[in-house]
Amino acid sequence: MDMALPPFMGTSGLLPTGTLLESLIHTSHEISSMENLPSVQMRNVSTMIRRIKLLYSLFDEIQETKCPLPPSSILCLTELFSVIRRVKLLIQGCKDGSSLWGLMQIELVSNQFYVLVKEMGRALDILPLSLLNITADIREQVELLHRQAKRAELFVDAKELHRRDDLLEIMTVNNEKNIKNKGFIDMGRLKESLSSIGLTSPLDYEEEISKLEAEAQKQAGTGGLIVVSNINNLISLVSFSKSIIFTSGENEKIKEDIKQRSALNRYDPSLISQSVLPNIPDEFRCPISLDLMRDPVIVASGHTYDRNSIAQWINSGHHTCPKSGQRLIHMALIPNYTLKSLLHQWCHDNNVPLVESASSSSTDLERSNNKGKLCENAIDHISAMKAAADAVKMTAEFLVGKLAMGSPEIQSQAAYELRLLAKTGMDNRRIIAEAGAIPFLVTLLSSHDPRIQENAVTALLNLSIFDNNKILIMAAGAIDSIIEVLQSGKTMEARENAAATIFSLSMIDDCKVMIGGRPRAIPALVGLLREGTTAGKKDAATALFNLAVYNANKASVVVAGAVPLLIELLMDDKAGITDDALAVLALLLGCREGLEEIRKCRVLVPLLIDLLRFGSAKGKENSITLLLGLCKDGGEEVARRLLINPRSIPSLQSLTTDGSLKARRKADALLRLLNRCCSQSHNPVG
């Protein structure tokens, strides 16, 4: 239910008086005549309709008097028309939209009613009742409405809140304990909850599913991945409830038949085929294989498939949704926890074994074990590895479920746990991404809670170490959110980890281009270079180095003011990033803007000479690179300053014997250049 309201009508759009009154009377009469109030927001809707009825009486009487209206009243009536028009849209949305989604959005929609009442009160502030030719009764009613609107407070129906919380509890109660056959949904309780919002017949359920699907499609267009995932969970819940509540007799017969077969040992549950299963509800069939889903996942388009089927589809080179044909903006597979829970319950109720798809590695192991005798230690090792991977998968899926449906406190804890889980092991990072964590973590980057933001960006940093995850993170649209955290994160650690994430992502060449193309990215890194801790400055410098490897980004780094800052950090022993700063400066020599900016700094040359003597091996290499670059192509002044410095020639000669191969080669080149410069100064051209 998209309750976004039109903007408030400005006074520049005043309607002619006759047209304005006719529009007010027509619209307020439409609202006053509304019947079949929605089962959600009933009190807010009914109270609002009563207010509109009072205004309808006012408008009707004003029109009957046929007296000219004072200008101030026309302004008031124009603003009232804007409010009433939006009231109509809001009530119509409550009536025509999904009741279940409206229940989930109860605070948001209640607040929209509250905002409209307050705007109504402000419009009535400027209504000159004393100048209007209306009866005393109407005047008293409008004055009462005005006072009530000014005193009105936000109303969220406690009963509806309880219904919403009850439904959420039903949906999440079995996420943790499915494997132990605990926490299955109480169908009586679920039926009662759905009945309370008007779902009492199969037709009601079908209409609700259609409304939810329309809402999911609308939300998918705005990129609200978590919202679409939640709506799909609701669709699964309603579809399953319909199939159970209205076919219970048939299910009992099927269960009895299967029990008899089990008693006679006529079939091996592990080998049961799809053809002998009881009638599978359509919502439990994978749209690709048409078989019972084992591990349902949601793709970027909002549709649900069995994990194995959609993974094979994607791995074969397809980048579209099989059902809708829509291009997938990312390849993340989001577990559909609610549908998975409903599947478990349906299988439990119908005595259908729910066997998870076995991995090819375990199948190969069993085959090998049957054919020959492998080393027991090797088998134990593989089993232990598989058990560990399964444990990580279960943990990751559980935590992603908490990211999707939990309160802010639970989301913070889940993000922290994923952050730790992703800290070690490439397999962990792969499994967490496969569980669908990345899109949810990206969404949490915009959280106002400092802990959630910090844990989310650090979890993404740890996940990005696995190369394939870099692509998934970029595909999830993370870069703008990461830059936002880098620029104005809630904590310094969040900002620094955002810089480290950019460094990690920019290891891929295409990412260098995409990140460098964002106008805020490089200035934000330079800002952290100025303001961060020692670790933060290092993260910023290494990220700038990676980005500057791509030639088009070099000028952007210079324009952002990095050069003076990097030189200043060279002189700061406490900064501890001498080698990183030298590496960035050496790269920036490769563009005209960088060379000009570096040549402006007169303190750099003596600093580089000292670093030739006392710097690290890498520092010496970058120092000699800088000096050689500064002396070439019109750098005679820098060469003369080197020649008059008594420490420069001995330092260069020492480097030609003791330095690395690269440093020796460049030191030789610089000594030859200085020798030519010295010869030219002694033999000037006549």
XYZ file of C-alpha atoms in Angstrom:
686
model
C 0.000 0.000 0.000
C 1.804 3.069 -1.247
C 0.369 5.933 0.768
C 2.572 8.717 -0.595
C 0.385 11.812 -0.735
C 0.378 14.621 -3.317
C 2.119 17.844 -2.330
C 0.193 20.593 -0.544
C -1.536 22.895 -3.023
C 0.079 26.299 -3.159
C -1.976 29.481 -3.129
C -0.698 30.307 -6.594
C -3.090 27.674 -7.933
C -6.360 29.236 -6.680
C -9.477 28.007 -8.448
C -12.371 30.297 -9.392
C -14.776 30.569 -6.450
C -17.632 28.683 -8.137
C -15.403 25.860 -9.347
C -13.655 25.678 -5.982
C -16.904 25.283 -4.041
C -18.228 22.717 -6.509
C -14.995 20.710 -6.214
C -15.096 20.898 -2.405
C -18.743 19.784 -2.278
C -18.209 16.999 -4.795
C -15.054 15.588 -3.156
C -16.326 15.880 0.421
C -19.623 14.257 -0.602
C -17.697 11.350 -2.164
C -15.834 10.843 1.109
C -18.961 11.235 3.256
C -20.782 8.621 1.157
C -18.057 5.986 1.455
C -19.301 2.620 2.684
C -17.665 -0.705 3.559
C -14.898 0.819 5.628
C -11.545 -0.999 5.575
C -10.878 -3.527 8.313
C -7.536 -1.823 9.010
C -7.395 1.840 10.135
C -11.156 1.691 10.756
C -11.157 4.257 13.576
C -8.898 6.752 11.780
C -10.997 6.393 8.626
C -14.365 6.763 10.385
C -13.168 9.764 12.433
C -11.832 11.446 9.303
C -15.115 10.848 7.446
C -17.044 12.497 10.314
C -14.790 15.555 10.044
C -15.315 15.747 6.286
C -19.088 15.510 6.762
C -18.978 18.630 8.952
C -16.984 20.455 6.292
C -19.441 19.251 3.634
C -22.255 20.976 5.532
C -20.185 24.182 5.638
C -19.406 24.111 1.895
C -23.025 23.334 1.011
C -24.326 26.274 3.062
C -21.750 28.678 1.631
C -22.865 27.729 -1.871
C -26.559 28.158 -1.004
C -26.046 31.712 0.332
C -24.580 32.767 -3.036
C -22.785 35.644 -1.264
C -19.338 36.843 -2.407
C -16.520 35.300 -0.383
C -13.792 37.387 1.310
C -10.285 36.781 -0.184
C -8.976 35.200 3.032
C -11.732 32.560 2.919
C -10.820 31.655 -0.667
C -7.242 30.981 0.472
C -8.520 28.784 3.312
C -10.932 26.879 1.051
C -8.170 26.274 -1.496
C -5.946 24.749 1.155
C -8.861 22.718 2.529
C -9.460 21.360 -0.966
C -5.854 20.157 -1.108
C -6.260 18.430 2.276
C -9.611 16.838 1.390
C -8.294 15.595 -1.937
C -5.454 13.827 -0.139
C -7.845 12.477 2.484
C -9.822 10.845 -0.304
C -6.683 9.245 -1.765
C -5.575 7.992 1.644
C -8.941 6.434 2.541
C -9.264 4.948 -0.944
C -5.798 3.441 -0.547
C -6.847 1.854 2.749
C -10.009 0.440 1.138
C -8.478 -0.817 -2.121
C -5.026 -1.843 -0.927
C -3.848 -4.978 0.845
C -5.259 -5.256 4.372
C -2.278 -7.326 5.479
C 0.268 -4.839 4.148
C -1.758 -2.000 5.655
C -1.523 -3.783 8.995
C 2.270 -4.039 8.649
C 2.407 -0.310 7.817
C 0.033 0.732 10.606
C 2.271 3.375 12.221
C 3.131 4.985 8.876
C -0.474 5.201 7.675
C -1.731 6.370 11.079
C 0.824 9.172 10.953
C -0.460 10.231 7.530
C -3.981 10.591 8.953
C -2.507 12.642 11.807
C -0.602 14.931 9.406
C -3.756 15.596 7.388
C -5.783 16.458 10.509
C -3.091 18.944 11.555
C -3.061 20.511 8.083
C -6.843 20.765 8.271
C -6.492 22.633 11.579
C -3.927 25.037 10.106
C -6.191 25.731 7.135
C -9.125 26.484 9.492
C -6.876 28.942 11.388
C -7.366 31.431 8.550
C -11.078 30.795 7.925
C -12.946 34.102 8.702
C -16.137 32.549 10.100
C -17.418 35.948 11.261
C -17.400 37.198 7.654
C -19.300 34.225 6.269
C -23.077 34.266 5.975
C -23.730 30.889 7.677
C -26.052 29.697 10.441
C -25.029 29.564 14.097
C -25.221 25.753 14.108
C -22.760 25.386 11.233
C -20.467 28.010 12.804
C -20.431 26.090 16.115
C -19.751 22.791 14.345
C -16.820 24.246 12.406
C -15.393 25.888 15.545
C -15.648 22.544 17.343
C -13.940 20.794 14.418
C -11.192 23.438 14.493
C -10.564 22.919 18.219
C -10.548 19.148 17.822
C -8.106 19.311 14.911
C -5.733 21.550 16.894
C -5.860 19.185 19.898
C -5.691 15.955 17.861
C -2.941 13.488 18.682
C -1.493 10.606 16.723
C -3.747 7.563 17.107
C -2.443 4.062 16.458
C -5.071 1.417 17.210
C -3.742 -0.845 19.994
C -5.878 -3.766 18.770
C -4.427 -3.488 15.279
C -0.917 -3.276 16.695
C -1.602 -6.469 18.630
C -2.894 -8.177 15.460
C 0.214 -7.087 13.549
C 2.570 -8.296 16.283
C 0.663 -11.577 16.535
C 1.042 -12.177 12.793
C 4.743 -11.313 12.875
C 5.231 -13.741 15.730
C 3.439 -16.468 13.774
C 5.675 -15.787 10.767
C 8.958 -15.841 12.691
C 8.346 -18.286 15.543
C 9.628 -21.313 13.642
C 12.676 -19.866 11.909
C 15.076 -21.167 14.558
C 13.660 -24.614 15.296
C 12.329 -26.066 12.054
C 14.810 -28.883 12.090
C 13.506 -30.137 15.431
C 9.889 -30.074 14.186
C 9.091 -27.402 16.737
C 7.348 -24.089 16.350
C 5.016 -25.065 13.503
C 2.364 -22.487 12.740
C -0.825 -22.694 14.784
C -3.364 -22.668 11.941
C -6.274 -21.873 14.260
C -4.483 -18.836 15.566
C -3.446 -17.801 12.050
C -7.000 -18.195 10.724
C -8.333 -16.040 13.561
C -5.741 -13.329 12.882
C -6.525 -13.239 9.171
C -10.270 -13.221 9.839
C -9.835 -10.140 12.025
C -8.680 -8.178 8.938
C -11.506 -9.401 6.735
C -10.098 -12.596 5.183
C -12.910 -15.106 5.684
C -13.496 -16.779 2.294
C -11.351 -18.209 -0.523
C -12.294 -15.163 -2.619
C -11.020 -12.840 0.129
C -7.718 -14.708 0.145
C -7.391 -14.547 -3.663
C -8.086 -10.801 -3.678
C -5.568 -10.265 -0.879
C -2.891 -12.203 -2.794
C -3.568 -10.084 -5.914
C -3.279 -6.874 -3.899
C -0.024 -8.028 -2.295
C 1.415 -8.981 -5.694
C 0.501 -5.542 -7.048
C 2.167 -3.926 -4.034
C 5.304 -6.062 -4.505
C 5.525 -5.034 -8.148
C 5.128 -1.377 -7.191
C 7.802 -1.623 -4.484
C 10.187 -3.548 -6.769
C 10.235 -0.525 -9.057
C 11.637 1.616 -6.239
C 14.439 -0.820 -5.408
C 13.086 -1.653 -1.936
C 14.592 -5.151 -1.692
C 13.758 -5.742 1.964
C 10.210 -4.467 1.434
C 9.697 -6.764 -1.574
C 11.095 -9.697 0.406
C 8.682 -8.995 3.263
C 5.696 -8.701 0.898
C 6.648 -11.998 -0.744
C 6.717 -13.587 2.703
C 3.171 -12.306 3.264
C 2.060 -13.689 -0.114
C 3.495 -17.083 0.828
C 1.702 -16.974 4.170
C -1.687 -16.093 2.667
C -1.348 -18.643 -0.165
C -0.408 -21.412 2.229
C -3.165 -20.487 4.676
C -5.750 -20.578 1.883
C -4.652 -24.030 0.721
C -4.734 -25.398 4.285
C -7.835 -23.707 5.694
C -10.123 -24.466 2.754
C -8.928 -28.016 1.845
C -8.571 -29.623 5.267
C -10.839 -32.589 4.445
C -8.788 -33.552 1.432
C -5.569 -33.207 3.407
C -6.811 -35.592 6.106
C -7.593 -38.215 3.462
C -4.146 -37.812 1.869
C -2.408 -38.090 5.243
C -4.275 -41.290 6.088
C -3.365 -42.805 2.716
C 0.318 -42.003 3.182
C 0.293 -43.452 6.722
C -1.085 -46.728 5.338
C 1.655 -46.852 2.703
C 4.276 -46.194 5.357
C 2.960 -49.005 7.501
C 3.290 -51.412 4.589
C 6.820 -50.177 3.789
C 5.831 -49.808 0.151
C 8.262 -46.971 -0.505
C 11.593 -45.591 0.605
C 11.057 -42.000 1.828
C 14.497 -40.985 0.612
C 13.559 -42.035 -2.925
C 10.055 -40.538 -3.053
C 9.368 -38.970 -6.433
C 7.361 -35.874 -7.184
C 4.749 -37.990 -8.984
C 3.583 -39.815 -5.829
C 3.456 -36.753 -3.588
C 0.039 -35.503 -2.437
C -1.394 -32.565 -4.367
C 1.313 -29.935 -4.024
C -0.029 -26.366 -3.664
C 1.084 -24.304 -6.671
C 2.892 -21.813 -4.441
C 5.181 -24.642 -3.252
C 6.254 -25.597 -6.791
C 9.340 -24.051 -8.349
C 8.314 -22.120 -11.517
C 11.328 -23.616 -13.316
C 11.204 -27.325 -12.404
C 7.519 -27.400 -11.311
C 8.687 -29.698 -8.481
C 8.286 -29.181 -4.758
C 10.764 -26.532 -3.650
C 13.322 -27.563 -1.029
C 15.196 -24.305 -0.499
C 13.062 -21.365 -1.747
C 14.916 -18.133 -2.524
C 13.854 -14.719 -3.841
C 15.635 -13.115 -6.798
C 15.946 -9.393 -7.539
C 12.623 -9.328 -9.440
C 10.766 -10.465 -6.301
C 9.875 -13.952 -7.617
C 10.625 -17.131 -5.662
C 12.415 -20.221 -7.025
C 14.092 -23.312 -5.664
C 17.749 -22.483 -5.018
C 19.182 -25.298 -7.175
C 16.976 -24.479 -10.169
C 17.595 -20.731 -10.209
C 21.316 -21.209 -9.483
C 21.603 -23.465 -12.547
C 19.683 -20.868 -14.581
C 22.036 -18.052 -13.510
C 25.193 -20.160 -13.825
C 24.254 -21.038 -17.395
C 24.647 -17.342 -18.277
C 21.112 -15.983 -17.898
C 20.658 -12.562 -16.268
C 16.871 -12.336 -16.399
C 14.017 -13.586 -14.218
C 12.624 -16.790 -15.827
C 9.050 -15.917 -14.848
C 8.851 -12.213 -15.721
C 11.710 -11.821 -18.201
C 12.855 -8.791 -16.166
C 16.622 -8.180 -16.087
C 18.056 -8.958 -12.656
C 19.877 -5.945 -11.197
C 21.897 -8.312 -8.993
C 22.387 -12.068 -8.666
C 21.909 -12.380 -4.893
C 19.517 -15.148 -3.792
C 17.522 -14.080 -0.730
C 16.169 -16.985 1.354
C 12.355 -16.943 1.581
C 12.163 -17.896 5.242
C 8.396 -17.748 5.581
C 7.779 -19.981 2.566
C 10.473 -22.369 3.770
C 8.762 -22.597 7.156
C 5.397 -23.195 5.486
C 6.973 -25.868 3.290
C 8.352 -27.625 6.355
C 4.939 -27.550 7.988
C 3.159 -28.810 4.866
C 5.659 -31.662 4.514
C 5.276 -32.473 8.207
C 1.464 -32.483 7.970
C 1.510 -34.675 4.857
C 4.317 -37.036 5.945
C 6.477 -35.880 3.050
C 10.211 -36.095 3.780
C 11.885 -32.753 3.189
C 15.377 -33.827 2.145
C 17.801 -30.991 1.431
C 19.623 -31.271 -1.866
C 22.843 -33.131 -1.328
C 26.020 -31.510 -2.564
C 27.962 -33.109 -5.358
C 30.933 -33.511 -3.040
C 28.972 -35.630 -0.561
C 27.527 -37.729 -3.408
C 30.993 -38.330 -4.806
C 32.221 -39.289 -1.356
C 29.474 -41.860 -0.863
C 30.100 -43.345 -4.309
C 33.803 -43.610 -3.648
C 33.183 -45.134 -0.237
C 30.976 -47.837 -1.759
C 33.456 -48.657 -4.504
C 36.611 -48.768 -2.484
C 38.170 -48.208 0.895
C 39.405 -44.662 1.255
C 41.581 -43.491 4.076
C 39.411 -43.039 7.178
C 41.214 -39.864 8.132
C 40.435 -38.314 4.751
C 36.763 -39.230 5.087
C 36.628 -37.814 8.604
C 38.275 -34.616 7.403
C 35.804 -34.174 4.537
C 32.872 -34.907 6.844
C 34.127 -32.399 9.368
C 34.567 -29.790 6.635
C 31.059 -30.412 5.315
C 29.595 -30.279 8.806
C 31.371 -26.975 9.430
C 30.107 -25.555 6.118
C 26.553 -26.688 6.915
C 26.787 -25.044 10.324
C 27.962 -21.774 8.757
C 25.149 -21.948 6.192
C 22.487 -22.468 8.879
C 23.943 -19.667 10.979
C 24.162 -17.294 8.017
C 20.587 -17.961 6.918
C 19.329 -17.495 10.457
C 21.186 -14.182 10.802
C 19.992 -12.926 7.402
C 16.443 -13.646 8.547
C 17.054 -11.424 11.558
C 18.430 -8.685 9.289
C 15.278 -8.859 7.186
C 12.596 -9.044 9.881
C 14.187 -8.080 13.203
C 13.924 -4.962 15.334
C 16.819 -2.447 15.163
C 18.393 -4.092 18.217
C 18.196 -7.541 16.616
C 19.461 -6.178 13.277
C 22.456 -4.653 15.050
C 23.290 -7.949 16.755
C 22.803 -9.927 13.518
C 25.060 -7.541 11.582
C 27.696 -7.861 14.321
C 27.527 -11.677 14.206
C 27.857 -11.651 10.398
C 30.761 -9.233 10.728
C 32.578 -11.739 12.960
C 31.585 -14.751 10.839
C 32.944 -13.071 7.692
C 36.203 -12.131 9.386
C 37.819 -15.529 8.819
C 37.710 -17.973 5.938
C 36.849 -17.543 2.275
C 34.215 -20.283 2.565
C 32.449 -18.310 5.283
C 32.402 -15.213 3.070
C 31.034 -17.193 0.130
C 28.322 -18.895 2.207
C 27.180 -15.637 3.826
C 26.814 -14.024 0.406
C 24.893 -17.042 -0.907
C 22.535 -16.710 2.062
C 21.572 -13.278 0.693
C 23.203 -11.084 3.339
C 24.690 -8.441 1.026
C 21.533 -6.547 -0.082
C 20.269 -6.369 3.509
C 23.632 -5.118 4.803
C 23.670 -2.463 2.061
C 20.242 -1.253 3.193
C 21.471 -1.012 6.790
C 24.277 1.373 5.765
C 21.733 4.202 5.854
C 20.647 3.348 9.407
C 20.627 6.206 11.927
C 21.843 3.771 14.603
C 25.667 4.110 14.807
C 26.124 0.457 15.856
C 24.043 -0.920 12.987
C 25.848 1.261 10.435
C 29.278 0.368 11.773
C 28.560 -3.376 11.902
C 26.997 -3.341 8.421
C 29.908 -1.563 6.712
C 32.478 -3.727 8.523
C 30.605 -6.903 7.545
C 30.650 -5.736 3.909
C 34.384 -5.006 4.230
C 35.044 -8.547 5.450
C 32.812 -10.064 2.765
C 34.530 -8.036 0.016
C 37.789 -9.908 0.591
C 36.232 -12.761 -1.440
C 36.551 -11.582 -5.055
C 33.140 -12.759 -6.263
C 31.527 -10.832 -3.412
C 33.069 -7.619 -4.743
C 30.881 -7.996 -7.836
C 27.790 -8.779 -5.732
C 28.377 -5.752 -3.489
C 28.689 -3.426 -6.480
C 25.646 -5.041 -8.156
C 23.607 -4.439 -4.996
C 24.112 -0.687 -5.479
C 26.304 -0.379 -2.406
C 28.860 2.161 -3.588
C 26.816 5.332 -3.034
C 25.849 4.197 0.470
C 29.464 3.291 1.272
C 30.600 6.739 0.096
C 27.920 8.329 2.288
C 29.259 6.425 5.316
C 32.820 7.418 4.365
C 31.835 11.068 4.143
C 29.534 11.421 7.142
C 29.375 8.102 8.996
C 28.078 8.028 12.558
C 31.439 6.871 13.955
C 35.045 7.284 12.866
C 35.423 3.489 12.742
C 32.504 3.292 10.290
C 34.138 5.950 8.083
C 37.504 4.199 8.178
C 36.011 0.795 7.384
C 34.100 2.383 4.503
C 37.464 3.593 3.119
C 38.914 0.104 3.559
C 35.893 -1.322 1.709
C 36.506 1.064 -1.196
C 40.146 -0.067 -1.224
C 39.033 -3.711 -1.339
C 36.419 -3.147 -4.065
C 38.823 -1.086 -6.180
C 41.105 -4.106 -6.580
C 38.864 -4.865 -9.585
C 39.577 -2.583 -12.564
C 35.918 -1.978 -13.440
C 35.292 -0.903 -9.851
C 38.107 1.652 -10.071
C 36.231 3.273 -12.942
C 32.822 3.171 -11.230
C 34.051 4.457 -7.863
C 36.235 7.165 -9.398
C 33.243 8.298 -11.437
C 31.293 9.108 -8.270
C 31.946 12.836 -7.614
C 31.956 12.440 -3.807
C 34.195 9.369 -3.533
C 37.701 10.828 -3.907
C 37.000 14.059 -1.922
C 35.587 11.911 0.898
C 38.799 9.834 0.968
C 40.885 13.006 1.046
C 38.713 14.233 3.917
C 39.452 11.067 5.884
C 43.141 11.467 5.041
C 42.913 14.812 6.848
C 40.666 13.856 9.786
C 41.114 10.136 10.418
C 43.121 8.205 12.957
C 46.435 6.658 11.927
C 44.593 3.544 10.696
C 42.012 5.701 8.934
C 44.655 7.791 7.164
C 46.320 4.585 5.988
C 42.996 3.185 4.713
C 42.320 6.430 2.851
C 45.817 6.550 1.330
C 45.719 2.938 0.122
C 42.240 3.467 -1.369
C 43.459 6.613 -3.169
C 46.450 4.657 -4.486
C 44.208 1.932 -5.929
C 41.909 4.472 -7.568
C 44.843 6.481 -8.957
C 46.131 3.404 -10.781
C 43.359 4.213 -13.283
C 44.720 7.224 -15.183
C 41.414 9.114 -15.391
C 41.231 9.237 -11.577
C 44.662 10.850 -11.070
C 43.512 14.389 -11.868
C 40.497 13.986 -9.575
C 42.805 13.061 -6.681
C 44.909 16.170 -7.342
C 41.892 18.469 -7.656
C 40.540 17.127 -4.346
C 43.612 18.584 -2.608
C 45.468 15.367 -1.856
C 48.998 16.512 -2.783
C 49.657 19.124 -0.038
C 48.045 16.815 2.493
C 50.215 13.843 1.486
C 53.386 15.958 1.676
C 52.319 17.224 5.100
C 51.880 13.604 6.242
C 55.425 12.815 5.036
C 56.703 15.362 7.549
C 54.592 13.934 10.377
C 56.464 11.056 12.012
C 53.422 10.212 14.149
C 51.177 9.736 11.109
C 52.934 6.470 10.280
C 51.924 6.365 6.630
C 55.117 7.585 4.958
C 55.363 4.698 2.484
C 51.671 4.932 1.533
C 51.863 8.700 1.001
C 55.004 8.326 -1.145
C 53.316 5.647 -3.253
C 50.333 7.895 -4.002
C 52.554 10.883 -4.826
C 54.672 8.734 -7.166
C 51.507 7.692 -9.023
C 50.245 11.278 -9.284
C 53.428 12.246 -11.158
C 51.845 10.449 -14.076
C 49.425 13.286 -14.815
C 50.197 16.901 -15.716
C 48.143 18.325 -12.842
C 49.937 16.100 -10.334
C 53.402 16.993 -11.586
C 52.653 20.737 -11.441
C 51.190 20.506 -7.941
C 54.095 18.438 -6.567
C 56.703 20.816 -8.079
C 55.133 23.728 -6.184
C 56.224 22.271 -2.835
C 59.759 23.417 -1.991
C 60.088 21.343 1.180
C 59.611 18.050 -0.676
C 63.069 17.711 -2.271
C 65.151 17.824 0.965
C 62.577 15.525 2.553
C 62.991 12.990 -0.262
C 66.798 13.164 0.044
C 66.521 12.234 3.731
C 64.161 9.384 2.855
C 66.768 8.050 0.375
C 69.051 7.577 3.377
C 66.680 6.531 6.164
C 63.506 5.275 4.482
C 62.291 1.720 3.990
C 63.159 -0.185 0.814
C 59.780 0.671 -0.672
C 60.088 4.245 0.551
C 63.459 4.617 -1.142
C 62.032 3.293 -4.432
C 59.172 5.796 -4.416
C 61.466 8.649 -3.291
C 63.855 8.088 -6.193
C 60.840 7.753 -8.553
C 59.587 11.146 -7.388
C 62.988 12.839 -7.671
C 63.600 11.444 -11.159
C 60.143 12.483 -12.313
C 60.543 15.995 -10.913
C 63.919 16.480 -12.660
C 62.703 15.346 -16.088
C 60.877 17.465 -18.650
C 61.660 20.972 -17.526
C 62.704 20.136 -13.983
C 66.043 21.985 -14.131
C 65.284 23.932 -10.970
C 64.730 20.725 -8.983
C 67.977 19.311 -10.441
C 69.904 22.421 -9.336
C 68.469 22.115 -5.817
C 69.660 18.509 -5.732
C 73.128 19.478 -6.892
C 73.593 22.122 -4.206
C 72.415 19.765 -1.443
C 75.536 18.050 -0.048
C 73.611 14.885 0.960
C 71.986 14.143 -2.390
C 74.894 12.741 -4.471
C 76.232 10.437 -1.673
C 72.682 9.164 -1.037
C 72.159 8.405 -4.732
C 75.557 6.704 -5.036
C 74.767 4.572 -1.996
C 71.460 3.592 -3.555
C 73.166 2.452 -6.797
C 75.011 -0.232 -4.812
C 72.693 -1.102 -1.914
C 69.199 -0.449 -3.275
C 66.701 -2.773 -4.922
C 67.010 -3.455 -8.656
C 64.353 -0.832 -9.439
C 65.941 1.723 -7.076
C 69.454 1.129 -8.511
C 68.226 1.610 -12.077
C 66.464 4.867 -11.261
C 69.371 6.158 -9.141
C 71.729 5.574 -12.098
C 69.323 7.432 -14.391
C 69.065 10.369 -11.989
C 72.862 10.592 -11.534
C 73.327 10.708 -15.333
C 70.658 13.412 -15.596
C 72.336 15.464 -12.854
C 75.712 15.005 -14.549
C 74.308 16.407 -17.835
C 72.718 19.285 -15.948
C 76.034 20.037 -14.243
C 77.917 19.910 -17.570
C 75.445 22.303 -19.212
C 75.800 24.781 -16.360
C 79.607 24.766 -16.786
C 79.396 24.990 -20.607
C 76.516 27.354 -21.395
C 75.392 27.596 -25.010
C 76.725 30.747 -26.650
